[in-house]
Amino acid sequence: MKHIVSIEDLDKKSIMDILKRAKELLPVAKGKKKSKALDGKILATCFFEASTRTRLSFESAIHRLGGNCIGFADPSSTSHLKGETLADTIRMVAAYSDAVVLRHPKEGSAKLAAEVSDIPIINGGDGAGQHPTQTLLDLFTINDEIGKLEGLKVGMLGDLRYGRTVHSLSKALDRFKTEFFFISPEILAMPEYVTDELENKWSTHEGLEDVLGELDILYVTRIQKERFPDIEDYKKVANAYIVNAELLRNANSKLKILHPLPRVSEIATDVDDTAHASYFRQAFNGVPVRMALLEKLIGETK
Ligand code: CP
């Protein structure tokens, strides 16, 4: 039994095994082949914060593998409303299921849940902390779109302070000899607790144009309005970056653009039909990758 609270819970070999298994599971993820690998297993999805992709792709993943799903997307419909603590909620849900996916606005919530749970806890995003399963699907997508993970030049753009996906992705890509270009307004810079641990070359930039031509991957993020303590600070940076087709004329022709989604205005819709746009395929990849992870955590042949 193992919890996935942070991407550091998986070593490089385990990550590569999951990506390989996800590739094998693609026909099952697309509904072209059937699987009963998780027959009788129950996944609980406990979402204390809004989600489209993470919750629904986990639910699709367990169903595609022959298992079942329970859970909630609106905590106000649960005894959370009566004052039940997160720890007690997790203890209860753990009694009804085989693994729990938890999304919560508080950083550290998945760690707390793991401390009281005797079944696997999967962090589906904890505040501005981490989003390890997003990282797995990001790595799968990069590998699939570029053909390799090693030695790439990766730009991360937007809200690097509050955006949890870039925190876990930086830690993971650092194992693959990545050169990082962190592009953000100063107040949304990548936290030092991430950059201090990077072993590879990294640099910070305020403008995308300066580095765009060098990049293999541009990972765009939404400015996380809901995490700003002061809405006036959000307004100052809300439209700091808009990636559009015109701007991309200066990009490497093989550049791939990823985004964890949802997007607001940071990628214009005229990018969607360009060869650079990988983000919708990336979102689909959440299904096979999460299937592979669930097999590893709760399958009979782990
Ligand atoms: N990428 C991601 O976490 O999307 P959701 O917030 O829709 O789950």
Short mmCIF file of C-alpha atoms and ligand atoms in Angstrom, two decimals:
data_model
loop_
_atom_site.label_atom_id
_atom_site.label_comp_id
_atom_site.label_asym_id
_atom_site.label_seq_id
_atom_site.Cartn_x
_atom_site.Cartn_y
_atom_site.Cartn_z
CA MET A 1 0.00 0.00 0.00
CA LYS A 2 1.33 3.35 -0.96
CA HIS A 3 0.00 6.92 -0.88
CA ILE A 4 0.62 9.39 -3.71
CA VAL A 5 0.81 12.65 -1.80
CA SER A 6 3.65 14.20 -3.78
CA ILE A 7 5.52 13.30 -6.97
CA GLU A 8 8.50 12.39 -4.76
CA ASP A 9 6.49 9.34 -3.65
CA LEU A 10 7.36 7.80 -7.03
CA ASP A 11 10.92 7.08 -8.10
CA LYS A 12 11.98 7.44 -11.74
CA LYS A 13 11.53 3.73 -12.47
CA SER A 14 7.99 3.70 -11.04
CA ILE A 15 7.13 6.77 -13.13
CA MET A 16 8.46 5.13 -16.30
CA ASP A 17 6.57 1.90 -15.49
CA ILE A 18 3.31 3.88 -15.14
CA LEU A 19 3.89 5.71 -18.44
CA LYS A 20 4.61 2.41 -20.21
CA ARG A 21 1.53 0.74 -18.76
CA ALA A 22 -0.59 3.81 -19.65
CA LYS A 23 0.46 3.42 -23.29
CA GLU A 24 -0.64 -0.24 -23.22
CA LEU A 25 -3.97 0.79 -21.71
CA LEU A 26 -4.83 3.33 -24.42
CA PRO A 27 -7.33 1.01 -26.23
CA VAL A 28 -9.11 0.40 -22.88
CA ALA A 29 -9.11 4.13 -22.08
CA LYS A 30 -10.73 4.80 -25.46
CA GLY A 31 -13.38 2.10 -24.91
CA LYS A 32 -12.08 -0.06 -27.78
CA LYS A 33 -11.05 -2.92 -25.50
CA LYS A 34 -12.56 -4.17 -22.23
CA SER A 35 -10.79 -4.79 -18.93
CA LYS A 36 -11.90 -6.26 -15.62
CA ALA A 37 -8.55 -5.59 -13.92
CA LEU A 38 -10.19 -3.70 -11.04
CA ASP A 39 -13.43 -5.72 -10.89
CA GLY A 40 -14.96 -5.29 -7.40
CA LYS A 41 -12.70 -2.37 -6.44
CA ILE A 42 -14.20 0.92 -5.29
CA LEU A 43 -12.56 4.29 -5.80
CA ALA A 44 -13.73 7.26 -3.71
CA THR A 45 -13.40 10.74 -5.19
CA CYS A 46 -13.62 13.38 -2.47
CA PHE A 47 -13.51 16.83 -4.02
CA PHE A 48 -13.64 19.82 -1.68
CA GLU A 49 -12.72 22.11 -4.58
CA ALA A 50 -13.97 22.44 -8.17
CA SER A 51 -12.67 20.06 -10.84
CA THR A 52 -13.61 18.81 -14.27
CA ARG A 53 -10.63 16.80 -15.53
CA THR A 54 -9.15 15.24 -12.40
CA ARG A 55 -12.39 13.92 -10.94
CA LEU A 56 -14.01 12.80 -14.18
CA SER A 57 -10.87 11.18 -15.62
CA PHE A 58 -10.35 9.23 -12.36
CA GLU A 59 -13.98 8.12 -12.48
CA SER A 60 -13.65 7.16 -16.14
CA ALA A 61 -10.42 5.28 -15.32
CA ILE A 62 -11.95 3.12 -12.57
CA HIS A 63 -15.04 2.37 -14.68
CA ARG A 64 -12.95 1.44 -17.74
CA LEU A 65 -11.09 -1.07 -15.51
CA GLY A 66 -14.33 -2.69 -14.32
CA GLY A 67 -14.40 -1.06 -10.88
CA ASN A 68 -16.88 1.30 -9.25
CA CYS A 69 -16.83 4.79 -7.86
CA ILE A 70 -18.35 6.67 -4.92
CA GLY A 71 -17.73 10.21 -3.74
CA PHE A 72 -18.74 13.83 -3.85
CA ALA A 73 -17.99 16.93 -5.87
CA ASP A 74 -19.77 19.31 -3.50
CA PRO A 75 -18.63 19.09 0.13
CA SER A 76 -21.68 21.07 1.26
CA SER A 77 -23.72 17.92 0.55
CA THR A 78 -21.65 15.98 3.12
CA SER A 79 -21.27 16.06 6.91
CA HIS A 80 -18.42 18.53 6.36
CA LEU A 81 -21.30 21.03 6.56
CA LYS A 82 -22.04 19.83 10.11
CA GLY A 83 -18.45 20.41 11.16
CA GLU A 84 -16.90 16.98 10.58
CA THR A 85 -13.13 17.20 10.32
CA LEU A 86 -11.21 16.16 7.22
CA ALA A 87 -9.52 13.40 9.25
CA ASP A 88 -12.87 11.90 10.29
CA THR A 89 -14.29 12.19 6.77
CA ILE A 90 -11.27 10.32 5.40
CA ARG A 91 -11.54 7.62 8.09
CA MET A 92 -15.15 7.04 7.01
CA VAL A 93 -14.51 7.08 3.27
CA ALA A 94 -11.57 4.71 3.77
CA ALA A 95 -13.99 2.24 5.37
CA TYR A 96 -16.16 2.28 2.24
CA SER A 97 -13.57 2.09 -0.55
CA ASP A 98 -10.18 0.76 -1.73
CA ALA A 99 -8.51 4.10 -2.59
CA VAL A 100 -9.35 7.77 -2.17
CA VAL A 101 -8.66 10.68 -4.52
CA LEU A 102 -8.71 13.88 -2.48
CA ARG A 103 -8.81 17.44 -3.77
CA HIS A 104 -8.77 20.13 -1.13
CA PRO A 105 -8.01 23.88 -1.07
CA LYS A 106 -5.56 23.50 1.86
CA GLU A 107 -1.91 22.67 1.19
CA GLY A 108 -0.94 19.62 3.23
CA SER A 109 -4.46 18.13 3.29
CA ALA A 110 -3.45 15.01 1.34
CA LYS A 111 -0.58 14.41 3.77
CA LEU A 112 -2.98 14.71 6.70
CA ALA A 113 -5.39 12.30 5.00
CA ALA A 114 -2.59 9.79 4.39
CA GLU A 115 -1.75 9.86 8.10
CA VAL A 116 -5.21 8.64 9.09
CA SER A 117 -5.97 6.32 6.17
CA ASP A 118 -5.21 2.63 5.91
CA ILE A 119 -5.98 2.64 2.17
CA PRO A 120 -4.10 4.61 -0.55
CA ILE A 121 -4.66 8.37 -0.64
CA ILE A 122 -4.06 10.02 -3.99
CA ASN A 123 -3.51 13.76 -3.92
CA GLY A 124 -5.80 15.27 -6.57
CA GLY A 125 -4.46 18.75 -5.81
CA ASP A 126 -3.87 20.36 -2.40
CA GLY A 127 -4.11 24.14 -2.56
CA ALA A 128 -0.92 25.60 -4.02
CA GLY A 129 0.98 22.45 -3.04
CA GLN A 130 1.22 19.61 -5.55
CA HIS A 131 -0.80 17.72 -8.17
CA PRO A 132 1.22 14.54 -8.70
CA THR A 133 -1.18 12.70 -11.01
CA GLN A 134 -1.32 15.77 -13.27
CA THR A 135 2.46 15.50 -13.42
CA LEU A 136 2.24 11.87 -14.52
CA LEU A 137 -0.07 12.77 -17.38
CA ASP A 138 2.10 15.78 -18.25
CA LEU A 139 5.15 13.51 -18.50
CA PHE A 140 3.18 10.99 -20.56
CA THR A 141 2.11 13.78 -22.92
CA ILE A 142 5.61 15.24 -23.32
CA ASN A 143 7.02 11.78 -24.05
CA ASP A 144 4.23 11.06 -26.52
CA GLU A 145 4.38 14.40 -28.32
CA ILE A 146 8.17 14.90 -28.43
CA GLY A 147 9.31 11.27 -28.34
CA LYS A 148 11.56 11.67 -25.29
CA LEU A 149 11.74 13.13 -21.81
CA GLU A 150 15.49 13.58 -21.41
CA GLY A 151 17.33 16.83 -22.08
CA LEU A 152 14.45 19.11 -23.07
CA LYS A 153 14.18 22.87 -22.75
CA VAL A 154 10.94 23.56 -20.90
CA GLY A 155 9.34 26.96 -20.36
CA MET A 156 6.77 27.32 -17.57
CA LEU A 157 4.60 30.41 -17.95
CA GLY A 158 2.11 32.25 -15.79
CA ASP A 159 1.31 31.60 -12.15
CA LEU A 160 4.33 29.70 -10.89
CA ARG A 161 3.67 30.72 -7.29
CA TYR A 162 0.18 29.35 -6.72
CA GLY A 163 0.05 26.87 -9.63
CA ARG A 164 0.54 23.47 -8.01
CA THR A 165 1.00 21.64 -11.32
CA VAL A 166 4.28 23.43 -12.08
CA HIS A 167 5.62 22.63 -8.60
CA SER A 168 5.27 18.89 -9.04
CA LEU A 169 6.24 18.96 -12.72
CA SER A 170 9.50 20.83 -12.03
CA LYS A 171 10.49 18.28 -9.40
CA ALA A 172 9.73 15.42 -11.80
CA LEU A 173 11.39 16.91 -14.90
CA ASP A 174 14.53 17.67 -12.91
CA ARG A 175 15.19 13.92 -12.99
CA PHE A 176 15.30 14.07 -16.81
CA LYS A 177 18.09 16.65 -17.32
CA THR A 178 15.62 19.43 -18.16
CA GLU A 179 16.68 23.06 -18.61
CA PHE A 180 13.97 25.26 -17.08
CA PHE A 181 12.84 28.74 -18.15
CA PHE A 182 10.47 30.16 -15.51
CA ILE A 183 8.43 32.99 -17.03
CA SER A 184 6.16 34.97 -14.71
CA PRO A 185 5.49 38.36 -13.17
CA GLU A 186 7.80 38.86 -10.19
CA ILE A 187 5.01 38.35 -7.64
CA LEU A 188 4.16 34.96 -9.17
CA ALA A 189 7.70 33.58 -9.34
CA MET A 190 8.46 29.90 -8.74
CA PRO A 191 8.87 29.42 -4.95
CA GLU A 192 12.40 29.05 -3.63
CA TYR A 193 11.50 25.72 -2.00
CA VAL A 194 11.19 24.38 -5.57
CA THR A 195 14.14 26.16 -7.24
CA ASP A 196 16.50 25.48 -4.31
CA GLU A 197 16.20 21.76 -4.96
CA LEU A 198 16.66 21.80 -8.74
CA GLU A 199 19.84 20.12 -9.92
CA ASN A 200 19.60 21.33 -13.51
CA LYS A 201 19.99 24.77 -15.08
CA TRP A 202 17.13 27.21 -14.58
CA SER A 203 16.52 30.88 -15.26
CA THR A 204 13.73 33.38 -14.60
CA HIS A 205 12.17 35.76 -17.14
CA GLU A 206 9.34 38.27 -17.24
CA GLY A 207 8.91 38.21 -21.03
CA LEU A 208 8.06 35.12 -23.08
CA GLU A 209 9.37 36.57 -26.36
CA ASP A 210 13.00 36.52 -25.10
CA VAL A 211 13.08 32.72 -24.74
CA LEU A 212 10.25 31.39 -26.93
CA GLY A 213 12.52 30.37 -29.83
CA GLU A 214 14.62 28.13 -27.59
CA LEU A 215 11.84 26.01 -26.12
CA ASP A 216 10.78 22.42 -26.85
CA ILE A 217 7.82 22.67 -24.46
CA LEU A 218 5.85 25.68 -23.25
CA TYR A 219 3.75 24.79 -20.20
CA VAL A 220 1.18 27.54 -19.75
CA THR A 221 -0.76 28.00 -16.51
CA ARG A 222 -3.81 29.98 -15.47
CA ILE A 223 -3.36 32.81 -12.98
CA GLN A 224 -4.98 31.22 -9.89
CA LYS A 225 -7.43 33.98 -8.96
CA GLU A 226 -8.90 31.96 -6.09
CA ARG A 227 -5.55 31.77 -4.23
CA PHE A 228 -4.74 35.50 -4.09
CA PRO A 229 -5.20 36.92 -0.58
CA ASP A 230 -5.80 40.37 -2.15
CA ILE A 231 -7.93 40.57 -5.32
CA GLU A 232 -6.21 43.86 -6.25
CA ASP A 233 -2.94 41.95 -6.69
CA TYR A 234 -4.74 39.51 -8.97
CA LYS A 235 -6.07 42.34 -11.13
CA LYS A 236 -2.51 43.62 -11.66
CA VAL A 237 -1.40 40.33 -13.27
CA ALA A 238 -4.67 38.84 -14.57
CA ASN A 239 -3.82 39.29 -18.25
CA ALA A 240 -0.04 39.28 -17.95
CA TYR A 241 0.35 36.74 -20.77
CA ILE A 242 -1.75 35.84 -23.77
CA VAL A 243 -0.25 33.22 -26.07
CA ASN A 244 -1.74 33.55 -29.55
CA ALA A 245 -1.01 32.31 -33.07
CA GLU A 246 0.69 35.57 -34.03
CA LEU A 247 3.16 35.32 -31.13
CA LEU A 248 3.92 31.70 -32.01
CA ARG A 249 5.39 32.71 -35.38
CA ASN A 250 8.63 33.19 -33.45
CA ALA A 251 8.50 29.73 -31.88
CA ASN A 252 10.45 26.62 -32.78
CA SER A 253 8.24 24.85 -35.37
CA LYS A 254 8.28 21.71 -33.18
CA LEU A 255 7.29 23.55 -29.99
CA LYS A 256 4.48 21.82 -28.10
CA ILE A 257 2.20 23.80 -25.80
CA LEU A 258 0.77 22.12 -22.72
CA HIS A 259 -1.68 23.51 -20.18
CA PRO A 260 -3.24 21.61 -17.26
CA LEU A 261 -6.55 23.42 -18.02
CA PRO A 262 -8.92 25.05 -17.39
CA ARG A 263 -7.68 28.04 -19.38
CA VAL A 264 -9.16 31.48 -19.09
CA SER A 265 -7.48 33.90 -21.50
CA GLU A 266 -3.82 32.88 -21.39
CA ILE A 267 -4.05 30.77 -24.56
CA ALA A 268 -6.11 32.31 -27.35
CA THR A 269 -8.43 29.95 -29.17
CA ASP A 270 -6.57 30.62 -32.44
CA VAL A 271 -3.75 28.42 -31.05
CA ASP A 272 -6.08 25.40 -30.80
CA ASP A 273 -5.80 24.47 -34.48
CA THR A 274 -2.03 24.92 -34.71
CA ALA A 275 0.48 22.05 -34.60
CA HIS A 276 1.72 23.50 -31.29
CA ALA A 277 -1.48 22.74 -29.33
CA SER A 278 -1.17 19.56 -27.25
CA TYR A 279 -3.41 20.52 -24.32
CA PHE A 280 -6.60 18.71 -25.28
CA ARG A 281 -4.72 15.45 -25.97
CA GLN A 282 -2.94 16.07 -22.65
CA ALA A 283 -6.31 16.25 -20.84
CA PHE A 284 -7.44 12.95 -22.42
CA ASN A 285 -4.17 11.32 -21.32
CA GLY A 286 -5.39 11.65 -17.75
CA VAL A 287 -7.53 8.56 -18.29
CA PRO A 288 -4.87 5.97 -19.32
CA VAL A 289 -2.33 7.40 -16.89
CA ARG A 290 -4.75 7.28 -13.95
CA MET A 291 -5.78 3.77 -14.99
CA ALA A 292 -2.15 2.68 -14.85
CA LEU A 293 -1.74 4.31 -11.43
CA LEU A 294 -4.90 2.68 -10.03
CA GLU A 295 -3.77 -0.73 -11.29
CA LYS A 296 -0.46 -0.22 -9.51
CA LEU A 297 -2.08 0.91 -6.25
CA ILE A 298 -5.08 -1.38 -5.92
CA GLY A 299 -4.77 -4.02 -8.66
CA GLU A 300 -4.29 -7.67 -7.72
CA THR A 301 -0.97 -7.81 -9.61
CA LYS A 302 0.59 -4.59 -8.33
N1 CP B 1 -5.90 19.95 -14.57
C1 CP B 1 -6.83 19.93 -13.60
O1 CP B 1 -6.52 19.65 -12.43
O2 CP B 1 -8.08 20.23 -14.01
P1 CP B 1 -9.37 20.24 -13.06
O3 CP B 1 -9.19 21.35 -12.07
O4 CP B 1 -10.52 20.46 -14.00
O5 CP B 1 -9.43 18.91 -12.37
#
